[in-house]
Amino acid sequence: MGDVVSGADQGDRSGVDGHDGERLQKVLARVGVGSRRTCEDLIANGRVSVDGQVAVLGRRVDLDTALIEVDGAPIGVRPGLVHYLLNKPVDVLATANDPQGRPTVVGLVPDDPRVFPVGRLDADTEGLLLLTNDGELTHRLTHPSYGVEKEYVVEVRGEPTRAVLRRLREGIELIDGPTAPARAALLDASVVRLTIHEGRNRQVRRMCEAVGHPVVRLVRTRIGPIADRSLAPGDYRALRVEEIRALEVAVSTNQVNQRGI
Ligand code: URA
């Protein structure tokens, strides 16, 4: 292994090794591998590689393009963690268990290791739902400060006008406060694609109701970078490594942006 060079004192732009991007130890800490100190130790001990080469401390990386591995495991996949993408059908509850014994989403995925749904979908909402035992990722995906986008295809009663779409985009006054700016586009006369980055209870239904177009059918089609049109209702699959990494990037950069950094 080459000389270990510390980049801790260097500025953030130019790398000590000619690479651009963020310092490796900072990236590793940000995606939850460990504290900054732990990540520095991992690098110093030669346990981290970038694009197949053992990395030195101070190395700069672009998380979007570099393949970063810790002990040979790509970051984004820590041992023991599982991440499933499910296409939830209607009338299946997005909860880990139901006291009344109704079908739940955990019954549609393997039961070992035990996983939990990430956030909520109403019983009568269909579409993409993540299930995982990755508590840190769940927290970030569901916490409003990370602002991960969720996209819905919404069939509504009536035919929304451009003015209605503008109201949905600009924010609707709901009983629990105004909604944040959203994206809204008409896909068909009564079908709207609505993209929001909050996760309030029954938010899409309440927004559409408030503009006079109650929801007839609600399907979630994207969670941050994750979409899959080929997954049939009731089917699930494991997320691919790149998808897990993309989710981790989404929850790290969004938080950074919100701080205005
Ligand atoms: N908004 C809703 O109203 N319901 C859902 O299930 C998800 C988002």
Short mmCIF file of N, CA and C in Angstrom, two decimals, residues 19-33 39 48-51 59-70 73-78 137 140 225 241-256:
data_model
loop_
_atom_site.label_atom_id
_atom_site.label_comp_id
_atom_site.label_asym_id
_atom_site.label_seq_id
_atom_site.Cartn_x
_atom_site.Cartn_y
_atom_site.Cartn_z
N HIS A 19 -7.36 13.79 -7.56
CA HIS A 19 -8.78 13.49 -7.79
C HIS A 19 -9.64 14.64 -7.29
N ASP A 20 -10.77 14.84 -7.96
CA ASP A 20 -11.72 15.83 -7.48
C ASP A 20 -12.77 15.15 -6.63
N GLY A 21 -13.51 15.94 -5.89
CA GLY A 21 -14.62 15.39 -5.11
C GLY A 21 -14.42 15.62 -3.63
N GLU A 22 -15.15 14.84 -2.88
CA GLU A 22 -15.14 15.00 -1.42
C GLU A 22 -14.14 14.04 -0.79
N ARG A 23 -13.65 14.39 0.38
CA ARG A 23 -12.72 13.47 1.04
C ARG A 23 -13.43 12.17 1.39
N LEU A 24 -12.71 11.08 1.15
CA LEU A 24 -13.28 9.74 1.31
C LEU A 24 -13.84 9.52 2.71
N GLN A 25 -13.07 9.93 3.74
CA GLN A 25 -13.54 9.68 5.11
C GLN A 25 -14.85 10.42 5.39
N LYS A 26 -15.00 11.58 4.74
CA LYS A 26 -16.23 12.37 4.94
C LYS A 26 -17.41 11.66 4.26
N VAL A 27 -17.14 11.16 3.06
CA VAL A 27 -18.20 10.45 2.33
C VAL A 27 -18.64 9.21 3.10
N LEU A 28 -17.66 8.44 3.59
CA LEU A 28 -17.99 7.21 4.31
C LEU A 28 -18.82 7.52 5.56
N ALA A 29 -18.43 8.58 6.27
CA ALA A 29 -19.18 8.94 7.48
C ALA A 29 -20.59 9.38 7.11
N ARG A 30 -20.70 10.10 6.02
CA ARG A 30 -21.99 10.65 5.62
C ARG A 30 -22.99 9.55 5.26
N VAL A 31 -22.50 8.47 4.65
CA VAL A 31 -23.44 7.41 4.28
C VAL A 31 -23.61 6.38 5.40
N GLY A 32 -23.04 6.68 6.57
CA GLY A 32 -23.36 5.87 7.75
C GLY A 32 -22.42 4.72 8.03
N VAL A 33 -21.23 4.70 7.41
CA VAL A 33 -20.29 3.60 7.69
C VAL A 33 -19.80 3.69 9.14
N CYS A 39 -13.95 6.05 10.21
CA CYS A 39 -13.72 5.94 8.77
C CYS A 39 -12.27 6.24 8.44
N VAL A 48 -10.31 0.11 2.90
CA VAL A 48 -11.24 0.78 1.97
C VAL A 48 -10.59 0.85 0.59
N SER A 49 -11.35 0.48 -0.43
CA SER A 49 -10.82 0.63 -1.79
C SER A 49 -11.76 1.49 -2.62
N VAL A 50 -11.16 2.15 -3.60
CA VAL A 50 -11.93 2.97 -4.54
C VAL A 50 -11.60 2.46 -5.94
N ASP A 51 -12.63 2.06 -6.64
CA ASP A 51 -12.46 1.50 -7.98
C ASP A 51 -11.39 0.41 -8.01
N ARG A 59 -7.86 10.84 0.07
CA ARG A 59 -8.31 10.59 -1.29
C ARG A 59 -9.66 11.26 -1.53
N ARG A 60 -9.81 11.86 -2.70
CA ARG A 60 -11.09 12.48 -3.07
C ARG A 60 -11.90 11.52 -3.92
N VAL A 61 -13.21 11.51 -3.70
CA VAL A 61 -14.05 10.62 -4.50
C VAL A 61 -15.35 11.33 -4.88
N ASP A 62 -15.89 10.87 -5.98
CA ASP A 62 -17.23 11.30 -6.38
C ASP A 62 -18.14 10.11 -6.12
N LEU A 63 -19.00 10.24 -5.12
CA LEU A 63 -19.84 9.11 -4.70
C LEU A 63 -20.75 8.61 -5.82
N ASP A 64 -21.06 9.50 -6.76
CA ASP A 64 -21.96 9.11 -7.85
C ASP A 64 -21.28 8.14 -8.82
N THR A 65 -19.96 8.23 -8.94
CA THR A 65 -19.31 7.43 -9.97
C THR A 65 -18.32 6.40 -9.42
N ALA A 66 -17.77 6.66 -8.23
CA ALA A 66 -16.73 5.76 -7.72
C ALA A 66 -17.35 4.52 -7.09
N LEU A 67 -16.67 3.39 -7.27
CA LEU A 67 -17.09 2.18 -6.56
C LEU A 67 -16.26 2.10 -5.28
N ILE A 68 -16.91 2.36 -4.17
CA ILE A 68 -16.19 2.39 -2.89
C ILE A 68 -16.54 1.12 -2.12
N GLU A 69 -15.52 0.41 -1.67
CA GLU A 69 -15.75 -0.83 -0.93
C GLU A 69 -15.05 -0.79 0.43
N VAL A 70 -15.74 -1.30 1.41
CA VAL A 70 -15.13 -1.45 2.75
C VAL A 70 -15.07 -2.94 3.02
N ALA A 73 -16.88 -5.05 0.56
CA ALA A 73 -18.33 -4.90 0.37
C ALA A 73 -18.62 -3.48 -0.11
N PRO A 74 -19.32 -3.35 -1.23
CA PRO A 74 -19.64 -2.00 -1.71
C PRO A 74 -20.40 -1.23 -0.64
N ILE A 75 -20.05 0.04 -0.44
CA ILE A 75 -20.79 0.77 0.58
C ILE A 75 -22.23 0.93 0.09
N GLY A 76 -23.09 0.92 1.02
CA GLY A 76 -24.52 0.88 0.68
C GLY A 76 -25.06 -0.49 1.02
N VAL A 77 -24.20 -1.46 1.16
CA VAL A 77 -24.66 -2.79 1.55
C VAL A 77 -23.83 -3.23 2.74
N ARG A 78 -24.32 -2.97 3.92
CA ARG A 78 -23.60 -3.42 5.10
C ARG A 78 -24.12 -4.80 5.47
N LEU A 137 -31.27 4.21 7.35
CA LEU A 137 -31.82 4.62 6.06
C LEU A 137 -33.32 4.93 6.19
N ARG A 140 -33.79 8.35 7.64
CA ARG A 140 -33.50 9.43 6.70
C ARG A 140 -34.55 9.54 5.61
N PRO A 225 -34.68 8.03 -6.10
CA PRO A 225 -34.17 7.51 -7.37
C PRO A 225 -34.75 6.15 -7.77
N VAL A 241 -27.37 -3.07 -5.60
CA VAL A 241 -26.37 -2.28 -4.86
C VAL A 241 -26.39 -0.82 -5.30
N GLU A 242 -26.47 -0.60 -6.62
CA GLU A 242 -26.44 0.80 -7.10
C GLU A 242 -27.67 1.55 -6.62
N GLU A 243 -28.79 0.84 -6.47
CA GLU A 243 -30.00 1.51 -6.01
C GLU A 243 -29.88 1.93 -4.53
N ILE A 244 -29.27 1.03 -3.74
CA ILE A 244 -29.09 1.37 -2.32
C ILE A 244 -28.15 2.56 -2.20
N ARG A 245 -27.10 2.53 -3.01
CA ARG A 245 -26.17 3.66 -2.97
C ARG A 245 -26.85 4.94 -3.42
N ALA A 246 -27.69 4.83 -4.45
CA ALA A 246 -28.40 6.03 -4.94
C ALA A 246 -29.32 6.59 -3.86
N LEU A 247 -29.95 5.69 -3.10
CA LEU A 247 -30.81 6.15 -2.00
C LEU A 247 -29.98 6.85 -0.94
N GLU A 248 -28.81 6.26 -0.64
CA GLU A 248 -27.96 6.87 0.39
C GLU A 248 -27.45 8.23 -0.07
N VAL A 249 -27.16 8.33 -1.35
CA VAL A 249 -26.75 9.63 -1.88
C VAL A 249 -27.91 10.62 -1.75
N ALA A 250 -29.12 10.15 -2.09
CA ALA A 250 -30.30 11.04 -2.04
C ALA A 250 -30.51 11.57 -0.62
N VAL A 251 -30.36 10.71 0.37
CA VAL A 251 -30.62 11.18 1.74
C VAL A 251 -29.44 11.95 2.31
N SER A 252 -28.27 11.80 1.74
CA SER A 252 -27.17 12.61 2.26
C SER A 252 -27.12 13.96 1.59
N THR A 253 -27.21 14.00 0.26
CA THR A 253 -27.09 15.30 -0.41
C THR A 253 -28.29 16.18 -0.13
N ASN A 254 -29.49 15.60 0.01
CA ASN A 254 -30.66 16.43 0.29
C ASN A 254 -30.48 17.17 1.61
N GLN A 255 -29.97 16.45 2.60
CA GLN A 255 -29.80 17.07 3.91
C GLN A 255 -28.78 18.20 3.80
N VAL A 256 -27.69 17.94 3.05
CA VAL A 256 -26.67 18.95 2.87
C VAL A 256 -27.29 20.18 2.21
#
